[in-house]
mmCIF file of C-alpha atoms in Angstrom:
data_model
loop_
_atom_site.group_PDB
_atom_site.id
_atom_site.type_symbol
_atom_site.label_atom_id
_atom_site.label_comp_id
_atom_site.label_asym_id
_atom_site.label_seq_id
_atom_site.Cartn_x
_atom_site.Cartn_y
_atom_site.Cartn_z
ATOM 1 C CA UNK A 163 0.679 4.397 5.882
ATOM 2 C CA UNK A 164 0.993 4.596 2.135
ATOM 3 C CA UNK A 165 -1.151 7.147 0.364
ATOM 4 C CA UNK A 166 -1.544 8.023 -3.290
ATOM 5 C CA UNK A 167 -3.505 11.253 -3.519
ATOM 6 C CA UNK A 168 -4.805 12.211 -6.943
ATOM 7 C CA UNK A 169 -6.120 15.563 -8.064
ATOM 8 C CA UNK A 170 -7.037 17.464 -11.204
ATOM 9 C CA UNK A 171 -9.936 15.444 -12.534
ATOM 10 C CA UNK A 172 -13.220 16.967 -13.547
ATOM 11 C CA UNK A 173 -15.478 17.934 -16.417
ATOM 12 C CA UNK A 174 -14.003 19.446 -19.551
ATOM 13 C CA UNK A 175 -15.251 20.143 -23.058
ATOM 14 C CA UNK A 176 -13.857 18.303 -26.078
ATOM 15 C CA UNK A 177 -10.601 19.876 -27.151
ATOM 16 C CA UNK A 178 -9.905 21.105 -23.655
ATOM 17 C CA UNK A 179 -7.123 20.241 -21.251
ATOM 18 C CA UNK A 180 -6.697 18.813 -17.794
ATOM 19 C CA UNK A 181 -3.668 18.113 -15.662
ATOM 20 C CA UNK A 182 -3.810 15.184 -13.282
ATOM 21 C CA UNK A 183 -1.461 14.920 -10.350
ATOM 22 C CA UNK A 184 -0.635 12.026 -8.055
ATOM 23 C CA UNK A 185 1.327 12.475 -4.851
ATOM 24 C CA UNK A 186 2.721 9.388 -3.155
ATOM 25 C CA UNK A 187 3.551 9.438 0.533
ATOM 26 C CA UNK A 188 4.545 6.899 3.146
ATOM 27 C CA UNK A 189 6.614 4.834 0.714
ATOM 28 C CA UNK A 190 10.028 4.163 2.220
ATOM 29 C CA UNK A 191 11.274 1.797 -0.472
ATOM 30 C CA UNK A 192 12.727 2.743 -3.840
ATOM 31 C CA UNK A 193 10.101 3.972 -6.277
ATOM 32 C CA UNK A 194 10.663 2.774 -9.815
ATOM 33 C CA UNK A 195 7.905 3.111 -12.422
ATOM 34 C CA UNK A 196 4.994 5.494 -12.081
ATOM 35 C CA UNK A 197 2.057 4.824 -14.362
ATOM 36 C CA UNK A 198 -1.368 6.162 -15.243
ATOM 37 C CA UNK A 199 -4.201 3.795 -16.124
ATOM 38 C CA UNK A 200 -7.817 4.485 -16.926
ATOM 39 C CA UNK A 201 -11.062 2.565 -16.927
ATOM 40 C CA UNK A 202 -14.184 3.550 -18.812
ATOM 41 C CA UNK A 203 -17.606 2.161 -17.877
ATOM 42 C CA UNK A 204 -17.968 -1.405 -19.089
ATOM 43 C CA UNK A 205 -14.356 -1.562 -20.221
ATOM 44 C CA UNK A 206 -11.179 -3.080 -18.871
ATOM 45 C CA UNK A 207 -8.621 -0.958 -17.145
ATOM 46 C CA UNK A 208 -6.104 0.125 -19.753
ATOM 47 C CA UNK A 209 -2.609 1.500 -19.758
ATOM 48 C CA UNK A 210 -2.272 5.202 -20.512
ATOM 49 C CA UNK A 211 1.261 6.373 -19.790
ATOM 50 C CA UNK A 212 4.362 5.302 -17.891
ATOM 51 C CA UNK A 213 7.513 7.027 -16.748
ATOM 52 C CA UNK A 214 10.563 5.355 -15.243
ATOM 53 C CA UNK A 215 12.646 6.877 -12.489
ATOM 54 C CA UNK A 216 15.166 8.140 -15.027
ATOM 55 C CA UNK A 217 12.507 9.666 -17.248
ATOM 56 C CA UNK A 218 11.895 7.069 -19.949
ATOM 57 C CA UNK A 219 8.311 7.430 -21.134
ATOM 58 C CA UNK A 220 5.767 5.199 -22.805
ATOM 59 C CA UNK A 221 2.284 6.064 -24.040
ATOM 60 C CA UNK A 222 -0.726 4.203 -25.241
ATOM 61 C CA UNK A 223 -1.225 4.737 -28.946
ATOM 62 C CA UNK A 224 -4.607 6.330 -28.326
ATOM 63 C CA UNK A 225 -3.093 9.198 -26.328
ATOM 64 C CA UNK A 226 0.269 9.616 -28.018
ATOM 65 C CA UNK A 227 0.846 13.213 -29.024
ATOM 66 C CA UNK A 228 -1.929 14.487 -26.760
ATOM 67 C CA UNK A 229 -0.864 13.413 -23.279
ATOM 68 C CA UNK A 230 2.424 14.011 -21.511
ATOM 69 C CA UNK A 231 3.625 12.301 -18.346
ATOM 70 C CA UNK A 232 6.180 13.754 -15.954
ATOM 71 C CA UNK A 233 7.476 13.131 -12.450
ATOM 72 C CA UNK A 234 9.322 14.791 -9.618
ATOM 73 C CA UNK A 235 11.399 12.249 -7.740
ATOM 74 C CA UNK A 236 12.114 14.636 -4.880
ATOM 75 C CA UNK A 237 8.404 15.123 -4.248
ATOM 76 C CA UNK A 238 7.290 11.617 -5.248
ATOM 77 C CA UNK A 239 4.722 13.007 -7.634
ATOM 78 C CA UNK A 240 3.653 12.077 -11.134
ATOM 79 C CA UNK A 241 1.572 14.280 -13.409
ATOM 80 C CA UNK A 242 -0.388 13.668 -16.572
ATOM 81 C CA UNK A 243 -0.959 16.643 -18.840
ATOM 82 C CA UNK A 244 -3.919 15.898 -21.096
ATOM 83 C CA UNK A 245 -4.515 18.111 -24.119
ATOM 84 C CA UNK A 246 -6.944 17.900 -27.022
ATOM 85 C CA UNK A 247 -9.267 15.802 -24.935
ATOM 86 C CA UNK A 248 -11.879 13.661 -26.638
ATOM 87 C CA UNK A 249 -15.112 12.146 -25.322
ATOM 88 C CA UNK A 250 -13.480 8.723 -25.542
ATOM 89 C CA UNK A 251 -10.966 9.871 -22.934
ATOM 90 C CA UNK A 252 -13.778 9.829 -20.390
ATOM 91 C CA UNK A 253 -12.814 7.373 -17.662
ATOM 92 C CA UNK A 254 -11.665 6.986 -14.110
ATOM 93 C CA UNK A 255 -7.932 7.589 -14.088
ATOM 94 C CA UNK A 256 -5.745 5.675 -11.657
ATOM 95 C CA UNK A 257 -2.228 6.339 -10.468
ATOM 96 C CA UNK A 258 0.029 3.313 -10.028
ATOM 97 C CA UNK A 259 3.395 3.258 -8.286
ATOM 98 C CA UNK A 260 5.885 0.417 -8.251
ATOM 99 C CA UNK A 261 8.531 0.232 -5.555
ATOM 100 C CA UNK A 262 11.180 -2.161 -4.302
ATOM 101 C CA UNK A 263 13.690 -2.716 -1.548
ATOM 102 C CA UNK A 264 17.109 -2.176 -3.044
ATOM 103 C CA UNK A 265 19.246 -5.295 -2.847
ATOM 104 C CA UNK A 266 16.306 -7.476 -1.881
ATOM 105 C CA UNK A 267 13.670 -9.492 -3.708
ATOM 106 C CA UNK A 268 10.904 -7.345 -2.325
ATOM 107 C CA UNK A 269 8.651 -5.474 -4.703
ATOM 108 C CA UNK A 270 5.534 -3.457 -4.065
ATOM 109 C CA UNK A 271 2.717 -1.963 -6.062
ATOM 110 C CA UNK A 272 0.322 0.767 -4.985
ATOM 111 C CA UNK A 273 -2.833 2.225 -6.499
ATOM 112 C CA UNK A 274 -4.586 5.508 -6.095
ATOM 113 C CA UNK A 275 -8.310 5.725 -5.501
ATOM 114 C CA UNK A 276 -9.016 6.994 -8.994
ATOM 115 C CA UNK A 277 -10.198 10.363 -10.239
ATOM 116 C CA UNK A 278 -13.025 10.945 -12.694
ATOM 117 C CA UNK A 279 -12.336 12.642 -16.003
ATOM 118 C CA UNK A 280 -15.384 13.492 -18.089
ATOM 119 C CA UNK A 281 -15.051 14.989 -21.557
ATOM 120 C CA UNK A 282 -18.394 16.250 -22.767
ATOM 121 C CA UNK A 283 -20.012 19.269 -24.335
#
């Protein structure tokens, strides 16, 4: 079975740092993009950061310069280093993994269960 296990969330003071990790297992197809999303109470789920299999990165404007995404293809993990955290970063953070069968029109998308990040003094 496919599992996306997230870790690293918690409570941190403004200006502090957290590192989120997401470990994917049970995925036998080719993993392409790995992405972090977040959803604050009463808000839509929003894009945070993306990294392709070859390391091309994209960030939401609101986190650019503060967050850094990375991945380990051998371990099927994706991390999100979050620095200079602000109260507005408070949200449930979700890991998303896209995969496909090489040479076939078969694509898959998986979501983690979400991990709470709270930035408060």
